[in-house]
CSV table of C-alpha atoms and ligand atoms in Angstrom, one decimal:
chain,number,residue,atom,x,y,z
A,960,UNK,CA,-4.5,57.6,-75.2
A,961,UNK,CA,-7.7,56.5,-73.9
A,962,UNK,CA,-7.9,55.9,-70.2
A,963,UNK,CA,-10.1,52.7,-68.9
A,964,UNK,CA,-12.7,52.6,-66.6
A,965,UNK,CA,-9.6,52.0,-64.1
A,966,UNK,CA,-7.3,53.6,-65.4
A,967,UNK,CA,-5.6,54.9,-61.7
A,968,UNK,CA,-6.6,58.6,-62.8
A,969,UNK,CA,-10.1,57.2,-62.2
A,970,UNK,CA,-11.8,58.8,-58.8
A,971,UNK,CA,-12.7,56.0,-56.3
A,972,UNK,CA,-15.3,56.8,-53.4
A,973,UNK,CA,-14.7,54.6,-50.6
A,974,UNK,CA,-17.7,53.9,-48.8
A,975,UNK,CA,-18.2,52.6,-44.9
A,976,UNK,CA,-20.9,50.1,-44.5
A,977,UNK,CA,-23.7,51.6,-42.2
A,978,UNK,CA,-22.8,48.7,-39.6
A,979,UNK,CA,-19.0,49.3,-39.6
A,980,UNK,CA,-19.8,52.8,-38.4
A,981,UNK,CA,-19.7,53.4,-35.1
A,982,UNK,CA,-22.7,55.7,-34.3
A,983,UNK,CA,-24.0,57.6,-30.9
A,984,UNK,CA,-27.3,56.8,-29.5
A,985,UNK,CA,-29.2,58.5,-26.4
A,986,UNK,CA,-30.9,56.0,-23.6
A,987,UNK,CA,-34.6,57.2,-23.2
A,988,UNK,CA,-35.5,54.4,-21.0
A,989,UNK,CA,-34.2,51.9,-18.9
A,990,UNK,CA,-36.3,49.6,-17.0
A,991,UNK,CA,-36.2,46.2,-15.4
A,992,UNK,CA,-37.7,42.9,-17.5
A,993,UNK,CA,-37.3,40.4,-14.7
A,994,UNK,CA,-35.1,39.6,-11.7
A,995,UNK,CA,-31.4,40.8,-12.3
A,996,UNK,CA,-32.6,41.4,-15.9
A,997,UNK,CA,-32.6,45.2,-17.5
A,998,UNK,CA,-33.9,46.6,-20.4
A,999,UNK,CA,-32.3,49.7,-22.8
A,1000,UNK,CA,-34.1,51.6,-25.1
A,1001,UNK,CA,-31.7,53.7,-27.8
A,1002,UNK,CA,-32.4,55.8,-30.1
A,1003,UNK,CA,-30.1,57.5,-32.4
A,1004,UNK,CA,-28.7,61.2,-31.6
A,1005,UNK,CA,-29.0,62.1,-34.8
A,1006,UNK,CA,-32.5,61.4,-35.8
A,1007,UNK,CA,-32.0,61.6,-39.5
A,1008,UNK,CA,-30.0,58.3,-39.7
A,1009,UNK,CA,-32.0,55.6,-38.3
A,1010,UNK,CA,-30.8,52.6,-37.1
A,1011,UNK,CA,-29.2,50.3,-40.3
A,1012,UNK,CA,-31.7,47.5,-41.5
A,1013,UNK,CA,-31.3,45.0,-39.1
A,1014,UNK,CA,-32.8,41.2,-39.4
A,1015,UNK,CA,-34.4,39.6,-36.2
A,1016,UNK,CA,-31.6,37.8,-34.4
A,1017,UNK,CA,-28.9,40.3,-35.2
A,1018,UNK,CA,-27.1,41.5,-32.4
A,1019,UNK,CA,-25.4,45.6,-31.9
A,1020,UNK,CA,-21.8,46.3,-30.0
A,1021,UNK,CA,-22.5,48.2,-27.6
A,1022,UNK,CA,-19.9,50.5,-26.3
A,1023,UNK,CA,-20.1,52.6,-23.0
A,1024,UNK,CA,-18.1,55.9,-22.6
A,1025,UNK,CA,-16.4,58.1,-20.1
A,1026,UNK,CA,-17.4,61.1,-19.1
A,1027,UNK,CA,-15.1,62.9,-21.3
A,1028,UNK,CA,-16.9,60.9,-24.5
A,1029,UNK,CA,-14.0,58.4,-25.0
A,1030,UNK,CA,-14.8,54.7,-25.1
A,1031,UNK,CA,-14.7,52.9,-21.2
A,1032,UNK,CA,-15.3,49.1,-22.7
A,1033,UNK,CA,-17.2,47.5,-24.9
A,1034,UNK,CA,-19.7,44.3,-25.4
A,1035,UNK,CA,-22.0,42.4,-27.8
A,1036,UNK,CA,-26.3,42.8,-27.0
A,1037,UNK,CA,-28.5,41.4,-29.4
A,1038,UNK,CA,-31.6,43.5,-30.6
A,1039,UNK,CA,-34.9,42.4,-28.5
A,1040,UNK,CA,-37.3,44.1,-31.0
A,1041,UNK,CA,-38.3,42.2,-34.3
A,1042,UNK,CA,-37.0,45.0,-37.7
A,1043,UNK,CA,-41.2,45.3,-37.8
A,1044,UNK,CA,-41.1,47.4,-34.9
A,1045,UNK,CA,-38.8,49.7,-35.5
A,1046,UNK,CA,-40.1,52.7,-34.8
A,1047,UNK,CA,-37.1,54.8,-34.5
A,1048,UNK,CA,-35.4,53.2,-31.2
A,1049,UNK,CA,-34.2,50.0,-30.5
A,1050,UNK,CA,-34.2,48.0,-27.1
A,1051,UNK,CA,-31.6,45.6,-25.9
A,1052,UNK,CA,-32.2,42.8,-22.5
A,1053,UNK,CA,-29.6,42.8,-20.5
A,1054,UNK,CA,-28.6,40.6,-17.7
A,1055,UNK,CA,-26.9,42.1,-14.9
A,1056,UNK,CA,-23.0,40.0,-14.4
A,1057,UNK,CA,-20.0,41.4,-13.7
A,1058,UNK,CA,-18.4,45.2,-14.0
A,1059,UNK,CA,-19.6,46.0,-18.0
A,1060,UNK,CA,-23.2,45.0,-17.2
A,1061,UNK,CA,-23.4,46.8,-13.6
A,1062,UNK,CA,-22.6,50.4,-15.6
A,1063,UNK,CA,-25.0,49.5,-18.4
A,1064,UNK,CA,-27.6,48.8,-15.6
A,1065,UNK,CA,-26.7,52.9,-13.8
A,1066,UNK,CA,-27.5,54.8,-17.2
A,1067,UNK,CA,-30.2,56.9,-16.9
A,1068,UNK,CA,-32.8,58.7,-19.7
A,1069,UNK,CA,-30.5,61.2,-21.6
A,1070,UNK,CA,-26.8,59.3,-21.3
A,1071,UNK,CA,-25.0,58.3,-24.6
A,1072,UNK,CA,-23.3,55.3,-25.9
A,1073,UNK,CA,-21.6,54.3,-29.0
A,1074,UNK,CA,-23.7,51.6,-31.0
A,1075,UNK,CA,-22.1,49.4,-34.0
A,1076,UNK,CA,-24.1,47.2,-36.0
A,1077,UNK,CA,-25.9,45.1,-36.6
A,1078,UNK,CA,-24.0,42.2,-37.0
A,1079,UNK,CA,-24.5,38.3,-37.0
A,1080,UNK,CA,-26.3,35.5,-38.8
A,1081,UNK,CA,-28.4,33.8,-36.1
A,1082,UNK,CA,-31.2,34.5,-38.2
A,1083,UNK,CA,-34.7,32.7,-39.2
A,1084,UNK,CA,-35.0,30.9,-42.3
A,1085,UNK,CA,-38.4,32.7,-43.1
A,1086,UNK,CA,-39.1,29.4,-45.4
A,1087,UNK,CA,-37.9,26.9,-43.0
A,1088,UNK,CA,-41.8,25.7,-42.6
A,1089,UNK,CA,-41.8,25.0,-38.9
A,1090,UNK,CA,-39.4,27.0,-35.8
A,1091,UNK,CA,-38.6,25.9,-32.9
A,1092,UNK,CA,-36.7,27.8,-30.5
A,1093,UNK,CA,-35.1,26.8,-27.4
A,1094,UNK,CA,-33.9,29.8,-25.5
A,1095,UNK,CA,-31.7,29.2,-21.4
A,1096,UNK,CA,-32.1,32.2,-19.6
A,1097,UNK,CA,-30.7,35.9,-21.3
A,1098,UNK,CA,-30.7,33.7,-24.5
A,1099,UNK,CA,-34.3,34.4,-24.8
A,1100,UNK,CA,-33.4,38.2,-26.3
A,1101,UNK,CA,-32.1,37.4,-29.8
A,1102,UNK,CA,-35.4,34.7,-29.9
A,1103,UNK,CA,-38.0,36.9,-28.9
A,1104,UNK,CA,-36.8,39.4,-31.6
A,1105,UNK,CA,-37.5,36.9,-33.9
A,1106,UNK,CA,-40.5,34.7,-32.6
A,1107,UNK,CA,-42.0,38.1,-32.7
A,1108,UNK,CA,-41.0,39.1,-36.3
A,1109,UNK,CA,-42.0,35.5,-37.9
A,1110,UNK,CA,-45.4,35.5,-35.6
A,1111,UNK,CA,-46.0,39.1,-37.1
A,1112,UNK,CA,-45.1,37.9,-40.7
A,1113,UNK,CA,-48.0,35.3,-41.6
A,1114,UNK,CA,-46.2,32.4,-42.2
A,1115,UNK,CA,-48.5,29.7,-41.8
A,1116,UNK,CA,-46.0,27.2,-39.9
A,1117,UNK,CA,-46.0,26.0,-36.2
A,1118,UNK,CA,-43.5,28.2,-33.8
A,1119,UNK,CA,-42.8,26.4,-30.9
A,1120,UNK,CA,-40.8,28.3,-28.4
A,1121,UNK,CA,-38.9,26.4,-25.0
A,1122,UNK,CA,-38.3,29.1,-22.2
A,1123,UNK,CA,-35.9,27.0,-19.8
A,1124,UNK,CA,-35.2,29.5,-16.3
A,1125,UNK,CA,-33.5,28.5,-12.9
A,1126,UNK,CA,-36.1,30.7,-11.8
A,1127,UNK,CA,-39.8,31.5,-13.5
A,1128,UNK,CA,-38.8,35.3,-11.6
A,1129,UNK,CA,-35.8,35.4,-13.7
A,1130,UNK,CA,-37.6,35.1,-17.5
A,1131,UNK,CA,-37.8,38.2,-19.4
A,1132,UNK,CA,-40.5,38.7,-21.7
A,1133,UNK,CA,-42.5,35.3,-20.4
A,1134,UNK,CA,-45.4,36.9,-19.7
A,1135,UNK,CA,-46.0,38.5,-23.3
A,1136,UNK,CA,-45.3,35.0,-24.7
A,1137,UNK,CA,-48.3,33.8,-23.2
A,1138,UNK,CA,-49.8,36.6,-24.6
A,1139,UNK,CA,-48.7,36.1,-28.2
A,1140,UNK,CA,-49.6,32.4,-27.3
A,1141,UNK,CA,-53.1,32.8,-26.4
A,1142,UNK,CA,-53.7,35.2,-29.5
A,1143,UNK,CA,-51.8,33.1,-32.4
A,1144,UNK,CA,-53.0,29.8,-32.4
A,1145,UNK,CA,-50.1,28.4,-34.4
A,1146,UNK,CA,-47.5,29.8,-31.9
A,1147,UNK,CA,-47.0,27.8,-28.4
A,1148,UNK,CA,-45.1,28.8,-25.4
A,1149,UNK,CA,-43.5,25.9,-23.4
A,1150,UNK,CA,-42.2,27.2,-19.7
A,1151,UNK,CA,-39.8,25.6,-18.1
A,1152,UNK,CA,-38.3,25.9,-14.6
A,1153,UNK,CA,-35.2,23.8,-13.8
A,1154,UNK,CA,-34.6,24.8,-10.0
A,1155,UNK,CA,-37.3,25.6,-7.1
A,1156,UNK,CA,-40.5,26.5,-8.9
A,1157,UNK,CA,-42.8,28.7,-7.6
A,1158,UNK,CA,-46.4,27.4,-5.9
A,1159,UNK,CA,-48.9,26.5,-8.5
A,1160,UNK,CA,-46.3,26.3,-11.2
A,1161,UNK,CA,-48.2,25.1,-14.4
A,1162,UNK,CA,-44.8,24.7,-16.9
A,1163,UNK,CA,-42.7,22.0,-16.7
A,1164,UNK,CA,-40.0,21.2,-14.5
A,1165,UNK,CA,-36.3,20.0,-15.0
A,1166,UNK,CA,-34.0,19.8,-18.1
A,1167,UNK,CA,-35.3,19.7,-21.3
A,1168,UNK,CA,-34.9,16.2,-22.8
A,1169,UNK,CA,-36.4,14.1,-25.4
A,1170,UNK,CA,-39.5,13.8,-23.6
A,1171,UNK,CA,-40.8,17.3,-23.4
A,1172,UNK,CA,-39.3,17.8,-27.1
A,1173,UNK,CA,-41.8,15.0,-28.1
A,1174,UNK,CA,-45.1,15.7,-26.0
A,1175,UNK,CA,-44.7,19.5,-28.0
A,1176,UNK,CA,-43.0,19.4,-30.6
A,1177,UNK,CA,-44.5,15.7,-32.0
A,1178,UNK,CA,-42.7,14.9,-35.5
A,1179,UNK,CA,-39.1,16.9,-35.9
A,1180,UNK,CA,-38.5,15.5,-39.3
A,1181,UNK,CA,-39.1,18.9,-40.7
A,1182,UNK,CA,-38.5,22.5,-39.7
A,1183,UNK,CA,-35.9,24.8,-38.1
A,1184,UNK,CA,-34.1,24.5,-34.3
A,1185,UNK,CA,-32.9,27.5,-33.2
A,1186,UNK,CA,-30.8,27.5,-30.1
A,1187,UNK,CA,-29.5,30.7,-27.4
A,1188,UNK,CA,-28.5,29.6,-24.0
A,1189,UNK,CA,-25.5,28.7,-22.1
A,1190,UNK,CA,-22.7,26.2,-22.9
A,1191,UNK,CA,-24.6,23.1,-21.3
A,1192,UNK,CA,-27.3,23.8,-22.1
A,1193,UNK,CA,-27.0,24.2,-25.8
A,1194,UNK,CA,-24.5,21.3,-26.0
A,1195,UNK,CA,-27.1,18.7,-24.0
A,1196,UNK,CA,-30.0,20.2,-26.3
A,1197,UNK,CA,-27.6,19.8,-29.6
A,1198,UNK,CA,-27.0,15.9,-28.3
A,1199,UNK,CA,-30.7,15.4,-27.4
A,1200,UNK,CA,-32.2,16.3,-31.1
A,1201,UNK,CA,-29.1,14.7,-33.0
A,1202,UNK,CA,-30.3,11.6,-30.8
A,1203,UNK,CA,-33.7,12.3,-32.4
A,1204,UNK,CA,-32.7,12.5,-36.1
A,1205,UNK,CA,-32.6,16.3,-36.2
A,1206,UNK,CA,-29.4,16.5,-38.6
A,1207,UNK,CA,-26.9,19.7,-38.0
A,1208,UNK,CA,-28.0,21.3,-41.2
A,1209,UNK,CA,-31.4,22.0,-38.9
A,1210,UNK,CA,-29.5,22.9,-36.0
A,1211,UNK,CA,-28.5,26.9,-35.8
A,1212,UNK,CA,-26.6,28.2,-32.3
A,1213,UNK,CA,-26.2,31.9,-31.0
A,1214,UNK,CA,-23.2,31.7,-28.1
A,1215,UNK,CA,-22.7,34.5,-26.1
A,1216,UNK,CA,-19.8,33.6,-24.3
B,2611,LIG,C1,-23.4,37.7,-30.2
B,2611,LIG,C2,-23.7,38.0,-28.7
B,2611,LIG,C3,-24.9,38.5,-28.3
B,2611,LIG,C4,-25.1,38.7,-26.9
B,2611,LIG,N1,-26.3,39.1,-26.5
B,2611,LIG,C5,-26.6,39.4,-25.2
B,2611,LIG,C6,-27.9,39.8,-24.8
B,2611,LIG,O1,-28.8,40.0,-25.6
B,2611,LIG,N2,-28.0,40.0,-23.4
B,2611,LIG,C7,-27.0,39.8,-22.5
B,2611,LIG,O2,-27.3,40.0,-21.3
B,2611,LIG,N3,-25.8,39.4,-22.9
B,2611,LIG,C8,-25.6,39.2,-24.2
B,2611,LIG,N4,-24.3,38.8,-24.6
B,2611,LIG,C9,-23.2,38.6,-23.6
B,2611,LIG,C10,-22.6,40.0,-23.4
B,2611,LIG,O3,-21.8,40.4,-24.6
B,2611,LIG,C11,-21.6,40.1,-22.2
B,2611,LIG,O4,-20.6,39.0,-22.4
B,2611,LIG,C12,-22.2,39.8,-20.9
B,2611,LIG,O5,-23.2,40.8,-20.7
B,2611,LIG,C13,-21.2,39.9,-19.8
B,2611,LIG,O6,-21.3,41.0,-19.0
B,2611,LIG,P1,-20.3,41.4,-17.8
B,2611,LIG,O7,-20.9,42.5,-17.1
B,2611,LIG,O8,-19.9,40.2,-17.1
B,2611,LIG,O9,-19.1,41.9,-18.7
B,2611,LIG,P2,-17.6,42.0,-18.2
B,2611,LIG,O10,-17.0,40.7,-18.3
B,2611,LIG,O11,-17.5,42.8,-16.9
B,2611,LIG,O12,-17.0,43.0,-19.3
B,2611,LIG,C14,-17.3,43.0,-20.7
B,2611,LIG,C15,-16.3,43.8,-21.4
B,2611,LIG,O13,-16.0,45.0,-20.7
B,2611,LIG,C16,-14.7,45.1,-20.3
B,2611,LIG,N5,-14.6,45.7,-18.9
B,2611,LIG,C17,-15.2,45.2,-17.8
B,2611,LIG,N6,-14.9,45.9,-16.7
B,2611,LIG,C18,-14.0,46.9,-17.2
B,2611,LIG,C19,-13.3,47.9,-16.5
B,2611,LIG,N7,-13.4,48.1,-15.2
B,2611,LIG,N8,-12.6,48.8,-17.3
B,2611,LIG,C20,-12.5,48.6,-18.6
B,2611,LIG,N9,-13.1,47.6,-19.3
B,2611,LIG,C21,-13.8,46.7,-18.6
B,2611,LIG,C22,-14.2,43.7,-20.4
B,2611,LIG,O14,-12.8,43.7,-20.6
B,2611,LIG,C23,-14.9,43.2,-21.5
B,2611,LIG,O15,-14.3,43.6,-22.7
B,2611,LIG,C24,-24.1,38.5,-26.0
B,2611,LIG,C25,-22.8,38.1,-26.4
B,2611,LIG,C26,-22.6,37.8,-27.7
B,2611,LIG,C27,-21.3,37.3,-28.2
């Protein structure tokens, strides 16, 4: 008798998704991005299998050990570097909270963690046209991963990027958006400081409403909003461009909590 291609004598090879494996990596740096904010550089132990393919936005578990290798707790970081930077490690922006965060913070060059990944969707629509991205606080690390990869790419639309901060010495990155600002003409940088800003502050001040929306943004009728921050604040931004005629197709969230 003829067997079928699956017939059960058949031999079946299961294989594990590169980002369902959980995989080692060794911190070579760790260095502070802004007030109670941290930065990680990983690389992979075993240099001949490179990070997965990761898209800008996605986001790595990461999981911390005990000294004796097994895992201590894990949590969910979002890549800071756009994939067109990958240059064999990857970097993650941490802000300093409670217990999980406070180890994170204490490793030094040469410690290893577990890595799983990447996961997630909160990804650009490269064809969208027009981005604009509204990062609160640590919600600026999956953003920057991808203002950078979109500002790298060519496309020809505007990318508008809102920074809101309690305070302008609590914003990671900022001061290479004004960089990328001042050398792309079709990307701006909007600061915003919602508590005590600093003398000489030249961004804006307070929530972001409809006002500041309109004076930068102009026509919303057309383009992508992409959204990381806290609960409030991506709930009163949500409410603010649905008031504006921004439909929820348009609308796309990262929550980290
Ligand atoms: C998709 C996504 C992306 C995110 N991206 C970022 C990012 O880019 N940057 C960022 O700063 N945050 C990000 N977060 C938030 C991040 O995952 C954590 O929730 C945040 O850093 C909280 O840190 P913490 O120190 O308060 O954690 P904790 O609340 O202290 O702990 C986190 C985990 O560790 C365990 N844990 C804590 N203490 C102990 C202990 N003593 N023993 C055993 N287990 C313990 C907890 O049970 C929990 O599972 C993201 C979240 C999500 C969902």
């Amino acid at each position: 008798m003829r067997r079928g291609r699956c017939s059960r004598h058949s031999l079946f090879v299961m294989t594990i998704p590169p980002q369902a494996e959980l995989r080692p990596y060794r911190v070579t740096e760790n260095r502070p991005i802004a007030e109670g904010c941290f930065a990680l550089t990983l690389e992979p132990a075993d240099a001949s299998r490179p990070v997965p393919p990761f898209q800008a936005g996605q986001w790595v578990g990461l999981h911390l050990l005990n000294t004796d290798g097994t895992e201590w707790a894990r949590a969910a970081y979002s890549i800071a570097i756009a994939p067109h930077e990958y240059n064999g490690s990857i970097e993650l922006g941490i802000k300093r909270e409670g217990d999980f965060t406070a180890r994170a913070e204490s490793l030094l060059p040469g410690d290893m963690v577990n890595l799983q990944g990447p996961f997630g969707v909160f990804t650009p629509n490269m064809h969208a046209g027009r981005w604009m991205f509204f990062a609160g606080g640590i919600g600026i690390v999956p953003i920057r991963s991808m203002v950078r990869e979109l500002a790298a790419s060519g496309v020809r639309g505007d990318i508008i990027l809102f920074y809101s901060s309690r305070k302008a010495s609590a914003m990671p990155y900022a001061e290479e958006f004004r960089a990328l600002a001042a050398s792309h003409p079709h990307v701006r940088f909007v600061e915003i400081c919602t508590g005590e800003c600093p003398k000489g502050w030249k961004g804006e001040r307070g929530r972001i409403g409809r006002k500041i929306i309109e004076t930068y943004a102009g026509d919303v009728s057309c383009g992508e909003f992409l959204l990381c921050g806290p609960k409030g604040f991506m709930e009163d931004l949500t409410q603010t461009l649905n008031a504006l005629g921004v439909d929820a197709g348009r609308i796309r969230r990262e929550r980290f909590s």
